[in-house]
Amino acid sequence: MIVCGRLAEVGLDAARRLAVEYLHGAEGVDRCWAWRPDLVVSALLGGQVVGVCFASPGFGTGIVVDGIAVDGNFAGRGIGSKLLSAWEVAAGAAGFTEVTVGSAGGYVEHFYEKNGYRPVEYCVTVPGVVGVDGPGGVEITRVRVYGDFSLVNIASTNGRDPDAKAAALAACGGTHLSVIYAKSLSPMS
Ligand SMILES: CC(C)(COP(=O)(O)OP(=O)(O)OC[C@H]1O[C@@H](n2cnc3c(N)ncnc32)[C@H](O)[C@@H]1OP(=O)(O)O)[C@@H](O)C(=O)NCCC(=O)NCCS
């Protein structure tokens, strides 16, 4: 039976290993553990950590799903959905009201949509420094400059539509695009 809930410290190394194998490394787990250990949520199967979901701060009462990973041996069995739902309950109980998450594409977009997330923006990686006004023809919501590249957020509810993604990339001269999904949380979610 799958049991989802706050990660026990004894499971931290197993959670880190999942993040290394399926995400971009263990740093996000460690950051969330230091910031809000109650929002590092695990899925246990027979007492073993087979999934982890963790967060980073958003704006105001917003919060960001920094990563979610399920052991590939157990993928596609509903564990990820159950884990995400348990994490949302924890985030809602902690007082957060909206969650956002970035998805680089593929089946993960289906996963978030299936779990009630709605596309609200694109985040486009653009080489070089982009001015605050950004490119024309699109509604810029945010520009962040990181030395040799910039991240340009564009309002869009087109989600995984490939034509809309291509148009957004072309408008910005971007090299990479992720869809930003959002979902409202309630204390009862
Ligand atoms: C994304 C992830 C957490 C989903 O976990 P999961 O336990 O497989 O999720 P669920 O079983 O609840 O699946 C939900 C939906 O996603 C689909 N899905 C999951 N893995 C899939 C895969 N490898 N290929 C195609 N579809 C997949 C399922 O088919 C299901 O949709 P359906 O019911 O309509 O068929 C897991 O696949 C994973 O760890 N991926 C690698 C890490 C990652 O990319 N994380 C997200 C970015 S932070």
CSV table of C-alpha atoms in Angstrom, one decimal, residues 30-185:
chain,number,residue,atom,x,y,z
A,30,ASP,CA,18.0,19.9,0.6
A,31,ARG,CA,16.8,23.5,0.0
A,32,CYS,CA,13.2,22.5,0.8
A,33,TRP,CA,14.3,20.5,3.8
A,34,ALA,CA,16.1,23.5,5.2
A,35,TRP,CA,13.3,25.9,4.3
A,36,ARG,CA,10.1,23.9,5.0
A,37,PRO,CA,10.7,20.2,5.9
A,38,ASP,CA,7.0,19.8,6.2
A,39,LEU,CA,6.8,20.3,2.4
A,40,VAL,CA,9.1,17.5,1.5
A,41,VAL,CA,6.5,14.8,1.0
A,42,SER,CA,7.3,11.2,0.2
A,43,ALA,CA,5.5,8.2,-1.1
A,44,LEU,CA,6.3,5.0,0.8
A,45,LEU,CA,5.8,1.5,-0.5
A,46,GLY,CA,6.5,-1.2,2.1
A,47,GLY,CA,8.3,1.5,4.1
A,48,GLN,CA,10.6,2.3,1.2
A,49,VAL,CA,10.7,5.8,-0.3
A,50,VAL,CA,9.5,5.4,-3.9
A,51,GLY,CA,8.6,9.0,-4.6
A,52,VAL,CA,9.3,12.5,-3.4
A,53,CYS,CA,7.8,16.0,-4.0
A,54,PHE,CA,9.3,19.2,-2.7
A,55,ALA,CA,8.9,22.9,-3.1
A,56,SER,CA,10.5,26.3,-3.3
A,57,PRO,CA,9.0,29.7,-2.3
A,58,GLY,CA,6.8,31.6,-4.7
A,59,PHE,CA,5.5,35.2,-4.6
A,60,GLY,CA,3.3,36.1,-1.6
A,61,THR,CA,1.2,33.1,-0.7
A,62,GLY,CA,2.3,31.3,-3.8
A,63,ILE,CA,4.5,28.2,-3.8
A,64,VAL,CA,6.4,26.3,-6.5
A,65,VAL,CA,6.6,22.6,-7.0
A,66,ASP,CA,10.4,22.4,-7.4
A,67,GLY,CA,10.4,18.7,-8.2
A,68,ILE,CA,8.4,15.5,-8.1
A,69,ALA,CA,9.9,12.1,-8.9
A,70,VAL,CA,8.7,8.5,-8.6
A,71,ASP,CA,11.0,5.5,-8.9
A,72,GLY,CA,10.7,4.4,-12.5
A,73,ASN,CA,10.0,0.8,-11.4
A,74,PHE,CA,6.7,2.0,-10.0
A,75,ALA,CA,5.8,4.7,-12.5
A,76,GLY,CA,2.4,4.9,-14.2
A,77,ARG,CA,0.6,3.3,-11.3
A,78,GLY,CA,-1.0,6.5,-9.8
A,79,ILE,CA,1.7,7.0,-7.2
A,80,GLY,CA,2.8,10.4,-8.6
A,81,SER,CA,-0.8,11.7,-8.6
A,82,LYS,CA,-1.3,10.5,-5.0
A,83,LEU,CA,2.0,12.0,-4.0
A,84,LEU,CA,1.2,15.4,-5.6
A,85,SER,CA,-2.2,15.4,-4.0
A,86,ALA,CA,-0.7,14.8,-0.6
A,87,TRP,CA,1.8,17.5,-1.2
A,88,GLU,CA,-1.0,19.9,-2.1
A,89,VAL,CA,-2.8,19.1,1.1
A,90,ALA,CA,0.4,19.9,3.1
A,91,ALA,CA,1.0,23.1,1.2
A,92,GLY,CA,-2.6,24.2,1.6
A,93,ALA,CA,-2.5,23.4,5.3
A,94,ALA,CA,0.7,25.5,5.6
A,95,GLY,CA,-1.3,28.5,4.3
A,96,PHE,CA,-0.2,28.6,0.6
A,97,THR,CA,-3.0,29.5,-1.8
A,98,GLU,CA,-1.6,28.9,-5.3
A,99,VAL,CA,0.9,26.5,-6.6
A,100,THR,CA,2.9,26.8,-9.9
A,101,VAL,CA,5.1,24.4,-11.6
A,102,GLY,CA,7.2,24.5,-14.8
A,103,SER,CA,7.1,21.6,-17.2
A,104,ALA,CA,9.6,21.1,-20.0
A,105,GLY,CA,7.2,19.0,-22.0
A,106,GLY,CA,6.2,15.5,-22.9
A,107,TYR,CA,4.1,13.3,-20.7
A,108,VAL,CA,4.7,15.4,-17.6
A,109,GLU,CA,2.4,18.1,-19.1
A,110,HIS,CA,-0.3,15.4,-19.3
A,111,PHE,CA,0.5,14.4,-15.7
A,112,TYR,CA,0.0,18.0,-14.4
A,113,GLU,CA,-3.1,18.6,-16.5
A,114,LYS,CA,-4.6,15.3,-15.3
A,115,ASN,CA,-4.0,16.5,-11.7
A,116,GLY,CA,-6.0,19.8,-12.2
A,117,TYR,CA,-3.2,22.1,-13.3
A,118,ARG,CA,-3.9,24.8,-15.9
A,119,PRO,CA,-1.4,26.4,-18.2
A,120,VAL,CA,-0.9,30.1,-17.4
A,121,GLU,CA,2.4,31.2,-18.9
A,122,TYR,CA,5.4,30.1,-21.0
A,123,CYS,CA,8.9,30.6,-19.7
A,124,VAL,CA,11.3,31.1,-22.6
A,125,THR,CA,15.1,30.9,-22.4
A,126,VAL,CA,16.6,33.6,-24.6
A,127,PRO,CA,20.4,33.9,-25.2
A,128,GLY,CA,21.9,37.2,-23.9
A,129,VAL,CA,20.3,40.1,-22.0
A,130,VAL,CA,16.7,40.9,-22.7
A,131,GLY,CA,15.4,44.3,-21.7
A,132,VAL,CA,12.5,44.6,-19.3
A,133,ASP,CA,10.2,45.4,-22.2
A,134,GLY,CA,11.1,42.2,-23.9
A,135,PRO,CA,10.1,41.3,-27.5
A,136,GLY,CA,7.0,42.8,-29.1
A,137,GLY,CA,3.8,40.9,-29.9
A,138,VAL,CA,3.7,38.9,-26.7
A,139,GLU,CA,2.5,39.8,-23.2
A,140,ILE,CA,5.6,39.8,-21.0
A,141,THR,CA,4.9,39.1,-17.4
A,142,ARG,CA,8.5,38.8,-16.1
A,143,VAL,CA,12.1,39.0,-17.3
A,144,ARG,CA,15.0,37.6,-15.4
A,145,VAL,CA,18.6,38.1,-16.6
A,146,TYR,CA,21.2,35.5,-15.6
A,147,GLY,CA,24.4,36.7,-17.2
A,148,ASP,CA,24.5,35.2,-20.6
A,149,PHE,CA,20.9,34.2,-20.9
A,150,SER,CA,17.5,35.6,-19.9
A,151,LEU,CA,14.2,33.9,-18.8
A,152,VAL,CA,11.2,35.6,-20.4
A,153,ASN,CA,7.8,34.8,-19.0
A,154,ILE,CA,4.8,35.3,-21.4
A,155,ALA,CA,1.2,35.1,-20.5
A,156,SER,CA,-0.4,32.1,-22.4
A,157,THR,CA,-3.1,29.6,-21.8
A,158,ASN,CA,-2.1,27.6,-24.8
A,159,GLY,CA,-0.2,25.0,-22.8
A,160,ARG,CA,1.2,22.1,-24.8
A,161,ASP,CA,0.0,23.3,-28.2
A,162,PRO,CA,3.1,22.8,-30.4
A,163,ASP,CA,2.2,25.7,-32.7
A,164,ALA,CA,1.8,28.1,-29.8
A,165,LYS,CA,5.1,27.0,-28.3
A,166,ALA,CA,6.9,27.5,-31.6
A,167,ALA,CA,5.3,30.9,-32.0
A,168,ALA,CA,6.4,32.0,-28.5
A,169,LEU,CA,9.9,30.7,-29.1
A,170,ALA,CA,10.1,32.5,-32.4
A,171,ALA,CA,8.7,35.8,-31.0
A,172,CYS,CA,11.4,35.8,-28.3
A,173,GLY,CA,14.3,34.3,-30.3
A,174,GLY,CA,14.3,31.6,-27.6
A,175,THR,CA,16.1,28.3,-27.4
A,176,HIS,CA,14.0,26.5,-24.9
A,177,LEU,CA,10.5,26.8,-23.5
A,178,SER,CA,8.7,25.4,-20.5
A,179,VAL,CA,5.0,25.6,-19.7
A,180,ILE,CA,4.1,27.2,-16.4
A,181,TYR,CA,1.1,25.5,-14.8
A,182,ALA,CA,-0.9,26.8,-11.9
A,183,LYS,CA,-3.5,25.4,-9.4
A,184,SER,CA,-5.4,27.1,-6.6
A,185,LEU,CA,-5.0,25.5,-3.2
